[in-house]
Structure formats: C-alpha cells, structure tokens
Coordinates of C-alpha atoms in Angstrom, one line a residue:
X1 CA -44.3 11.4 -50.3
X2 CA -46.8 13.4 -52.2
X3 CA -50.0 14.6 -50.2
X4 CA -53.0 15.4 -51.9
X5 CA -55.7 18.0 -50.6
X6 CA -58.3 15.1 -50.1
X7 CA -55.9 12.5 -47.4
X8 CA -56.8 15.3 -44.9
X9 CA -60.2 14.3 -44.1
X10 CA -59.4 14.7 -40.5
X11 CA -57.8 18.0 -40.1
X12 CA -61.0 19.2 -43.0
X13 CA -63.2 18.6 -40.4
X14 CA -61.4 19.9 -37.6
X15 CA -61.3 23.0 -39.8
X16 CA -65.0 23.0 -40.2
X17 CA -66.1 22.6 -36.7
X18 CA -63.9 25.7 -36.1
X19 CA -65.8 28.1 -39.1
X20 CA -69.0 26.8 -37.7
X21 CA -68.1 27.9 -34.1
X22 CA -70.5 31.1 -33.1
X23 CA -68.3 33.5 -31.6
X24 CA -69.6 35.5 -28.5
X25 CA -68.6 39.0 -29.4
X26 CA -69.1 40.3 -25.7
X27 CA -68.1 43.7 -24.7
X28 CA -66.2 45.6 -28.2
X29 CA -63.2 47.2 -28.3
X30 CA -64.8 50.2 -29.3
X31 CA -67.6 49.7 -26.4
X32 CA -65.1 49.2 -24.2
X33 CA -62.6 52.6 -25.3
X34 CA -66.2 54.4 -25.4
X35 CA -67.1 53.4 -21.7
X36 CA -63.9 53.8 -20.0
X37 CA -62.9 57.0 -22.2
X38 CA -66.3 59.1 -21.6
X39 CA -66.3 58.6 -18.1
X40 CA -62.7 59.2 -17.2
X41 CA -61.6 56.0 -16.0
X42 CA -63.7 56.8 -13.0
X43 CA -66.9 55.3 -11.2
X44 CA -69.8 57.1 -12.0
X45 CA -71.7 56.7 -8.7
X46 CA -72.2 60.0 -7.5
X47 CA -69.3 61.2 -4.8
X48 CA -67.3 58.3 -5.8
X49 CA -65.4 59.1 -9.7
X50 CA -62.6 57.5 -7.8
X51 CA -60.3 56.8 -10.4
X52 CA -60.0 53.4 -11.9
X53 CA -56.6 52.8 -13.7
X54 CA -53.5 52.3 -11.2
X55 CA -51.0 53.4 -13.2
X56 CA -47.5 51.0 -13.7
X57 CA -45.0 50.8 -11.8
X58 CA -40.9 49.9 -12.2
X59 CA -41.8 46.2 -12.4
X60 CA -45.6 46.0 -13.4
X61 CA -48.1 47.3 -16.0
X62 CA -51.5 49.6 -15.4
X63 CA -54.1 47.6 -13.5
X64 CA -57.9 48.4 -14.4
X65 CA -59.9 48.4 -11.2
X66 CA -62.8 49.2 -12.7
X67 CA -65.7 47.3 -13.5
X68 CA -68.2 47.1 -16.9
X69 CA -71.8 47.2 -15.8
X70 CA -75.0 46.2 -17.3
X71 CA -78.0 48.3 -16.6
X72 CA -79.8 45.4 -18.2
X73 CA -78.8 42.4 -16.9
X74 CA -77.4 39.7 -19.0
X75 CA -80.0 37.4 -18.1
X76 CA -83.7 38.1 -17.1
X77 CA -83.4 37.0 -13.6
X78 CA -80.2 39.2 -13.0
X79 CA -80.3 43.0 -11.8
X80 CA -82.7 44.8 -13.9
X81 CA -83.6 41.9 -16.1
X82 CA -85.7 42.0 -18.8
X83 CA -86.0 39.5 -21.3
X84 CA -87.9 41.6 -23.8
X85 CA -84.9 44.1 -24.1
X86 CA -82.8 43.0 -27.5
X87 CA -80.3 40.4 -26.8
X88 CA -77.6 42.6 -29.1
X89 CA -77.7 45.5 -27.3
X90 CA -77.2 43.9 -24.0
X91 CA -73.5 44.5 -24.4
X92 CA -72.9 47.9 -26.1
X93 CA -72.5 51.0 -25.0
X94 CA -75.9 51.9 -24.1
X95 CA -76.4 49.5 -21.9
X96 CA -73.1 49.4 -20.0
X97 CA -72.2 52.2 -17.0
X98 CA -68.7 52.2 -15.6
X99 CA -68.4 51.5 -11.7
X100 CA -66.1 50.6 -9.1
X101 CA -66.1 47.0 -7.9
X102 CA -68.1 48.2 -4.1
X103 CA -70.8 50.5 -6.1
X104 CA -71.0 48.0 -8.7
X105 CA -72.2 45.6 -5.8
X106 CA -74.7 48.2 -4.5
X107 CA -76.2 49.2 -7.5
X108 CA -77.1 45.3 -8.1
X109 CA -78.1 45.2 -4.8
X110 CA -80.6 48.2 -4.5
X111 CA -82.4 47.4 -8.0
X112 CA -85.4 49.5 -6.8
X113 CA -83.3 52.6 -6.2
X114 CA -81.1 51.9 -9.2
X115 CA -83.4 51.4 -11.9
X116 CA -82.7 51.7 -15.2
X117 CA -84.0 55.1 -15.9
X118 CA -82.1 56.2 -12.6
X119 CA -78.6 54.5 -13.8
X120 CA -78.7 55.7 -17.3
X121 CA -79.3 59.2 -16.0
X122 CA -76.5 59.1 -13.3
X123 CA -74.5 57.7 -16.6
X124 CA -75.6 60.8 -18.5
X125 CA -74.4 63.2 -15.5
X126 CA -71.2 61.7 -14.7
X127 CA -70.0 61.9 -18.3
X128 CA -71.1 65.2 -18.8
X129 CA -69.0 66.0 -15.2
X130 CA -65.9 64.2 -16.8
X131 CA -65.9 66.6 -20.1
X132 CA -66.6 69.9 -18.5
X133 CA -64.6 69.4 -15.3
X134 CA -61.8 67.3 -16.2
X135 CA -58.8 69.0 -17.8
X136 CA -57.1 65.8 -18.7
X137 CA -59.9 64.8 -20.8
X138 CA -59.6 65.6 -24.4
X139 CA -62.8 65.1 -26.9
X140 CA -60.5 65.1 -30.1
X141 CA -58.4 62.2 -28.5
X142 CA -61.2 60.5 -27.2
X143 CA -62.7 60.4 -30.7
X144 CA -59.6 59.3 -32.5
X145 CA -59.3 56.8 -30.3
X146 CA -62.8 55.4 -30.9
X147 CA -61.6 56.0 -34.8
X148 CA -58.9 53.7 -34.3
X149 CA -60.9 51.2 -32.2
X150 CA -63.3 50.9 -35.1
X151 CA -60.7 50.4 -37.6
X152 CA -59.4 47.6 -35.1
X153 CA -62.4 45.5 -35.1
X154 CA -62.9 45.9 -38.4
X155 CA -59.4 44.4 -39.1
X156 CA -60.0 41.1 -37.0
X157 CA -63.5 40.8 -38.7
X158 CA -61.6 41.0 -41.8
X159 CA -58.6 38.9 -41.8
X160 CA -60.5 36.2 -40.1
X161 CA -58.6 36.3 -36.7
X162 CA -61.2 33.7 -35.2
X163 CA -60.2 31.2 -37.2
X164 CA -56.7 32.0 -37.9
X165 CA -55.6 29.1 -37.0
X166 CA -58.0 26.7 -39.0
X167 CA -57.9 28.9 -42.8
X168 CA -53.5 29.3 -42.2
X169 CA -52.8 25.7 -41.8
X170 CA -54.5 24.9 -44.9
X171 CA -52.1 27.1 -46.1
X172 CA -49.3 25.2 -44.3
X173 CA -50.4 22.1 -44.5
X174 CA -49.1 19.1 -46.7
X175 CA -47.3 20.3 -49.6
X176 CA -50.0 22.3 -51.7
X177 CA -51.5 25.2 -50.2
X178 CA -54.6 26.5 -50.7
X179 CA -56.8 28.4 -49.7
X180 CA -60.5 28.9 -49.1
X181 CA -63.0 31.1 -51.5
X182 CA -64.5 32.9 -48.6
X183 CA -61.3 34.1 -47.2
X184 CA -59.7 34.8 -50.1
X185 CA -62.6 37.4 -50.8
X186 CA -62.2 38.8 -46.9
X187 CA -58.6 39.3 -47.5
X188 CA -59.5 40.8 -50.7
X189 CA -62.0 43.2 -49.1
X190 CA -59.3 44.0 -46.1
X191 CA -56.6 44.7 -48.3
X192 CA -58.4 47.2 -50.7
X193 CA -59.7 48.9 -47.1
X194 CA -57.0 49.6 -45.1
X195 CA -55.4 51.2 -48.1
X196 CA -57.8 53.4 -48.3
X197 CA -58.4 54.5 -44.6
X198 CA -58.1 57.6 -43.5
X199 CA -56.4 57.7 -40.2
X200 CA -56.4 60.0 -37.2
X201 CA -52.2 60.4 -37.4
X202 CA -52.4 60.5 -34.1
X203 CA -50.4 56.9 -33.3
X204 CA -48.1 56.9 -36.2
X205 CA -46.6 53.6 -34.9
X206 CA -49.4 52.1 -34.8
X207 CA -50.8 53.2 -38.5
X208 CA -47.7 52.0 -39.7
X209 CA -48.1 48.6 -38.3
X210 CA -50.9 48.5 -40.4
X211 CA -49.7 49.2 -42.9
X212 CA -46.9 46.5 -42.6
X213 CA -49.5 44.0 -42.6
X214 CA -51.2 45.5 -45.6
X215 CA -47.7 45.1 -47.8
X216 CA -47.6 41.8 -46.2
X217 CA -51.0 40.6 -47.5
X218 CA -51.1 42.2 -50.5
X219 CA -47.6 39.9 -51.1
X220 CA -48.7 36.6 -49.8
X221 CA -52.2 36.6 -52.2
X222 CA -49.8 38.0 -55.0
X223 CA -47.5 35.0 -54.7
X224 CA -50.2 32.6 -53.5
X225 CA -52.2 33.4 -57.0
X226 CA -49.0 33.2 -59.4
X227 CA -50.2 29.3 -59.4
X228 CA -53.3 28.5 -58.3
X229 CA -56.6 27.0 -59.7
X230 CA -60.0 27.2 -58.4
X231 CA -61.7 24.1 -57.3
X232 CA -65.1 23.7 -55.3
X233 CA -64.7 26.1 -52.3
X234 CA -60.9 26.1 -52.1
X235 CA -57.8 28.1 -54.2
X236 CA -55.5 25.1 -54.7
X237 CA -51.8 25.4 -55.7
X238 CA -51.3 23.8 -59.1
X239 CA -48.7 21.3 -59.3
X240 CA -47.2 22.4 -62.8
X241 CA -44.6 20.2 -62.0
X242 CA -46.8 17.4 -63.5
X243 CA -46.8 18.0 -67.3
X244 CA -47.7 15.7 -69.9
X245 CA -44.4 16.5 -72.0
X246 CA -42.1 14.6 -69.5
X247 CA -38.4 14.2 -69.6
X248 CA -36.6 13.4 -66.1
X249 CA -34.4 16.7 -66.6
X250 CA -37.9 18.7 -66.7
X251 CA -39.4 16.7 -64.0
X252 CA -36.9 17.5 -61.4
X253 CA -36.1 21.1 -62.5
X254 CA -40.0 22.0 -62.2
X255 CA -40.3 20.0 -59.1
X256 CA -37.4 21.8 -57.9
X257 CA -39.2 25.2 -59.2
X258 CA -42.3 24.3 -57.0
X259 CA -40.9 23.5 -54.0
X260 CA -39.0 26.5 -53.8
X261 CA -43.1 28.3 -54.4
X262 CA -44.4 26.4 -51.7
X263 CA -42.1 27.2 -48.9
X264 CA -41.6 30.7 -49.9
X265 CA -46.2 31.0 -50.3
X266 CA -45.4 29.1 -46.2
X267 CA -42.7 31.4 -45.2
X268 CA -45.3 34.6 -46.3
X269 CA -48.1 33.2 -44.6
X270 CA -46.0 32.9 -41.3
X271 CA -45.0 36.4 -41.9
X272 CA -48.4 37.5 -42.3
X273 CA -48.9 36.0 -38.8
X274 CA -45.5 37.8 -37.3
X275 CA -47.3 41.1 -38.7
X276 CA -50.6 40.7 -36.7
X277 CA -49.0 40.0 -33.7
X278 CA -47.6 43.2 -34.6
X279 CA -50.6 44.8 -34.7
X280 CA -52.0 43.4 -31.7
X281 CA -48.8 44.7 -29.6
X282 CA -49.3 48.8 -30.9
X283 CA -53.4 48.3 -30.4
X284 CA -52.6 47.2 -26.8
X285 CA -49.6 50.4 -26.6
X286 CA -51.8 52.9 -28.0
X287 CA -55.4 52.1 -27.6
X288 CA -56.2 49.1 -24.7
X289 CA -53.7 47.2 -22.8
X290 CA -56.4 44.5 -22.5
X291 CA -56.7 44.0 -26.5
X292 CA -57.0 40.0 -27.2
X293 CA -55.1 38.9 -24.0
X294 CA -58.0 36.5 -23.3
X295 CA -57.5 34.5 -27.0
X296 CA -53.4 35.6 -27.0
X297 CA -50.9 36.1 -29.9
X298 CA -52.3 34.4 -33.4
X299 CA -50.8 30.8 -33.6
X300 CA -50.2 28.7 -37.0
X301 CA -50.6 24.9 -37.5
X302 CA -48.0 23.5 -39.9
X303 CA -47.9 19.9 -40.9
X304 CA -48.3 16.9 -40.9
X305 CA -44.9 15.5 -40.7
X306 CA -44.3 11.7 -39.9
X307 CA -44.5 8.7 -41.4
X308 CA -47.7 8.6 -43.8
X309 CA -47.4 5.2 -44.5
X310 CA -47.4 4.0 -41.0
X311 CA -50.1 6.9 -39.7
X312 CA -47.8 8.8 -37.7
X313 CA -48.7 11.9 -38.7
X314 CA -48.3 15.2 -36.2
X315 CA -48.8 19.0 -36.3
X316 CA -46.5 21.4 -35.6
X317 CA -47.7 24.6 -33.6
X318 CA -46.3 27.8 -34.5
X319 CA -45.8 31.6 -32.6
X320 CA -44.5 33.8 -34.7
X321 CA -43.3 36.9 -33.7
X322 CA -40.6 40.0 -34.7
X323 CA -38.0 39.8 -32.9
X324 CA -36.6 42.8 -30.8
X325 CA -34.3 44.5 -33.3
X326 CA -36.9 43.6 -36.3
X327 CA -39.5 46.0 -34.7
X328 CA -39.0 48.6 -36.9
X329 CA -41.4 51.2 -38.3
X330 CA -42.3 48.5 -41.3
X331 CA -40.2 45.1 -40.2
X332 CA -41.4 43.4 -43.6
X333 CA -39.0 45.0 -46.3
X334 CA -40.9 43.9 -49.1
X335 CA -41.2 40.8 -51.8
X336 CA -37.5 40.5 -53.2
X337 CA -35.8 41.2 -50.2
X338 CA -38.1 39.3 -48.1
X339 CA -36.4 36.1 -50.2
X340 CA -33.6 37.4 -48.5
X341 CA -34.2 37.7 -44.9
X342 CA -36.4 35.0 -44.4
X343 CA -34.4 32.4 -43.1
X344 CA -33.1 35.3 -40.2
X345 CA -36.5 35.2 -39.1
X346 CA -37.9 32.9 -35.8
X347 CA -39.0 30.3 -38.3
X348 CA -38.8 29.3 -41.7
X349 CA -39.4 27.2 -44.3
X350 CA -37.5 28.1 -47.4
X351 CA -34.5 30.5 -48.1
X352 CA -32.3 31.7 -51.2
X353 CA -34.1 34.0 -53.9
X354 CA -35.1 31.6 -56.6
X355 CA -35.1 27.6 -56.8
X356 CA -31.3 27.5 -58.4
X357 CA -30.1 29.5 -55.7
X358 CA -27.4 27.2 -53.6
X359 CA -29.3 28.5 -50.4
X360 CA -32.6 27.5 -51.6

C-alpha cells in the first residue's frame, strides 16, 4: 500500500524532538589530541610525568590511565570554581591539564596550593619539558595530528552525525524518500569541503577513507536529485509514476521504473552509513582509540513494515558495516558498479542495474 510523507505524523515528531536535542559537545577531539599530545601522555605534576597510555597487549587494546583536568571547575562550587569564567571555555584546551588519577585527587584537594595561576604554569612547564626532553615527541606529527582532528570534527558537524539516525530514516522510510532542506545544504557544504582539503599525507588510509565517503555522498545526492521536488522544508521523491496520460502498460512499467529508484536512492544511503563507520574505524587507528565509543557505530531506521490497515507498523534498525574483505583502500567502487555489488553487501534493498534487469 502506498504511503504518503504526511501518515508519519508520529515518526515526524520523533524526528523533531531529536534536531531540537542540544548536544553537550564536552571535551573535543581536537582538545583532547591537543592535551594528551603536548604533554606526552604523561602527568604533569612535577616528579610524576609517569606515563599514561599502557600500551596493548596479545589479547587487549591501549588503556588510557590518565585523567582530563579542569583548572576551572565545571561548576562554581567545584575545585577552583568560578562562575564568572565563560561557560565555553570550561572545556577546551586552556582550561584542561593532564594528570594521573592520585595527582588529579591532590590537586582538587589542595585548591589553595593549586590555584589556577599555579596549575596553568606547572601546565606551561611540563609541556615545554615534554618537547625539549622527549625524543619520542615529534612537533610535525603532533600538528598533523591536530590537522586531522580538526578535519574530524568538522566532518561530524557536517554530515549531521547527531542526528543520523532521525534525517537517514526519512530517507528510508515508507516508500518516497526525502530529504530535509537543511541537510541537504550541510551535505552540500561537506561535499564541496573535503574535496578541497588539503591533507597532512601522513595517514593515507585514513585520507582515503574520506575520500570514499566523499564519492559516496557525492553519489547518493546525485541519484537522490534525479527525481525530486521541493516542498516546504523537505526534498521529496516525485512519484512520476502518476501521470495524467495513463494506460495500464505505462502505469506498471513506470511504477516498476520507480521502485527500482527508491531502493537503489535506500541501498546508497545505507552505504553512505557503511562509509562512516568507515571513517570512524581509521580516526580511532590513526588519531584516538577513544573516537565516538560513547555514541557507537552510526545506526539507520528503515520502515515501517506491517500491516497499515490494522496499525501494525514497526521499524527496522540497521548497522551497517564493510565487511572484512571489503576494507579496501576505497570499498565503494563507484555508481554503475555499485548497482552491481550491492546485493553482496550486509544489507540491501534493491539489486540488478536497471528496473528490466531479471535481478532487479
């Protein structure tokens, strides 16, 4: 049965609490490869520097022993509060000093010793310590590494990662995708961007992921825009199957023409997900093991499937994900062949190359 953009008043709203939903940026990714790359990986309090990344083992990864530290407390009854210091710069790198858990204790414990003056000069000390007397440290890597932990951030700002899951099932979801104005114009912006960067060539797999995801993009809104209308706030997918000149024979050949455009529009959206979750894996290789393990790999809704009539209508969760032998320098091989492949992937929703192909 044929579902129409406005019988989803519930899942609208669901999608609209979500886009509403302030986000807590905490601690950066570039904050964080700032802090822990300046001072070493090592406590700052002085005759400590212990160092504060175990490295793996055989059976486990690195464990961070280390602990972020606000010279100005969070709140203004904490450590050093003060509730006329700038609630935005409570979190960045100004404001943060890198400590082992036992000095982090007694620096929060002895606030009169360890003011702020006193901890942002012992900061200023240790760091300088860590770049002349450290071999291992390198300046050039350090600042590609902040480089790429811009770029990073930049990306999740840009593709909408916080509410990935809210703009992709509208995508997915009943049988005409669309598409908001707002993120159309972010994935707009995004795309033009990381073609242009200019990287540090210093993580190739890495860059390359990227790039994957660019090609990916720049496919779905290519595809997604071959029919679509503007309407209010939303992209919608036009249903040229419903033309005035009707004759059965052209009913069912166009309907056949835009089924075959919906799934394969689905099947590039879920591998527009597969390539982010890319991306998060080589950030986490390269740059922080940490990267997103708090929100996880980016899920899709797809849906709703049921019986309309009878209001038994569900979702469908989806992780997406390249699969071990698809992790190749740039797993997505491109538009034509992609109609290929796509039913070899963890999930799809369409296959064949065109809407009169027997696989289709």
């Amino acid at each position: 049965m044929e579902m129409d953009c406005e019988k989803l008043p519930l899942f609208t709203t669901t999608y609209a609490r979500r886009s509403e939903k302030m986000y807590s940026l905490g601690i950066t990714l570039k904050t964080h490869k700032m802090l822990w790359g300046r001072a070493g990986s090592r406590c700052a309090f002085p005759g400590c520097r212990i160092e504060l990344v175990m490295t793996d083992t055989e059976t486990d990864n690195p464990s961070l022993i280390g602990e972020e530290c606000h010279i100005v407390a969070r709140s203004a009854d904490g450590p050093r509060g003060d509730d006329t210091f700038p609630k935005e710069k409570i979190d960045k790198y100004e404001n943060l000093i890198l400590m082992c858990s036992v000095h982090h204790k007694v620096i929060d414990d002895q606030t009169l010793t360890y003011t702020v003056e006193n901890l942002i000069e012992l900061k200023k000390d240790h760091e300088k310590w860590v770049s002349e007397s450290l071999e291992e440290f390198d300046t050039i890597r350090q600042r590609d590494d902040e480089d790429y932990a811009t770029y990073a951030e930049r990306w999740v700002e840009l593709a909408q990662l916080d509410s990935w899951s809210g703009w992709s099932s509208f995508v997915l979801g009943g049988d005409q995708p669309r598409l908001s104005v707002d993120v159309n114009a972010s994935l707009n912006t995004l795309r033009d961007w990381l073609q242009s960067r200019i990287w540090p060539k210093r993580y190739e797999d890495l860059e390359l992921a990227f790039e994957n995801f660019r090609r990916v993009l720049q496919d779905f809104q290519y595809t997604f825009h071959m029919h679509s209308f503007k309407a209010d706030t939303f992209y919608f997918t036009k249903k040229f199957y419903d033309t005035r000149v009707w004759s059965q024979e052209k009913y069912f050949r166009l309907l056949k023409t835009y089924e075959f455009h919906v799934d394969f529009v689905s099947d590039l959206m879920l591998e527009l997900a597969r390539a982010a979750n890319y991306v998060f894996d080589k950030i986490r290789k390269n740059i922080d093991p940490t990267f997103r393990l708090k929100e996880g790999a980016l899920l899709v809704g797809s849906g709703p499937y049921g019986d309309l009539t009878h209001g038994r209508l569900y979702w469908k969760t989806l992780r997406v994900e390249y699969r071990a032998d698809e992790k190749t320098d740039i797993p997505y091989p491109g538009l034509e062949s992609f109609k290929k492949i796509r039913s070899e992937r963890d999930y799809n929703f369409g296959a064949g190359i065109n809407s009169e192909d027997p696989n289709s």
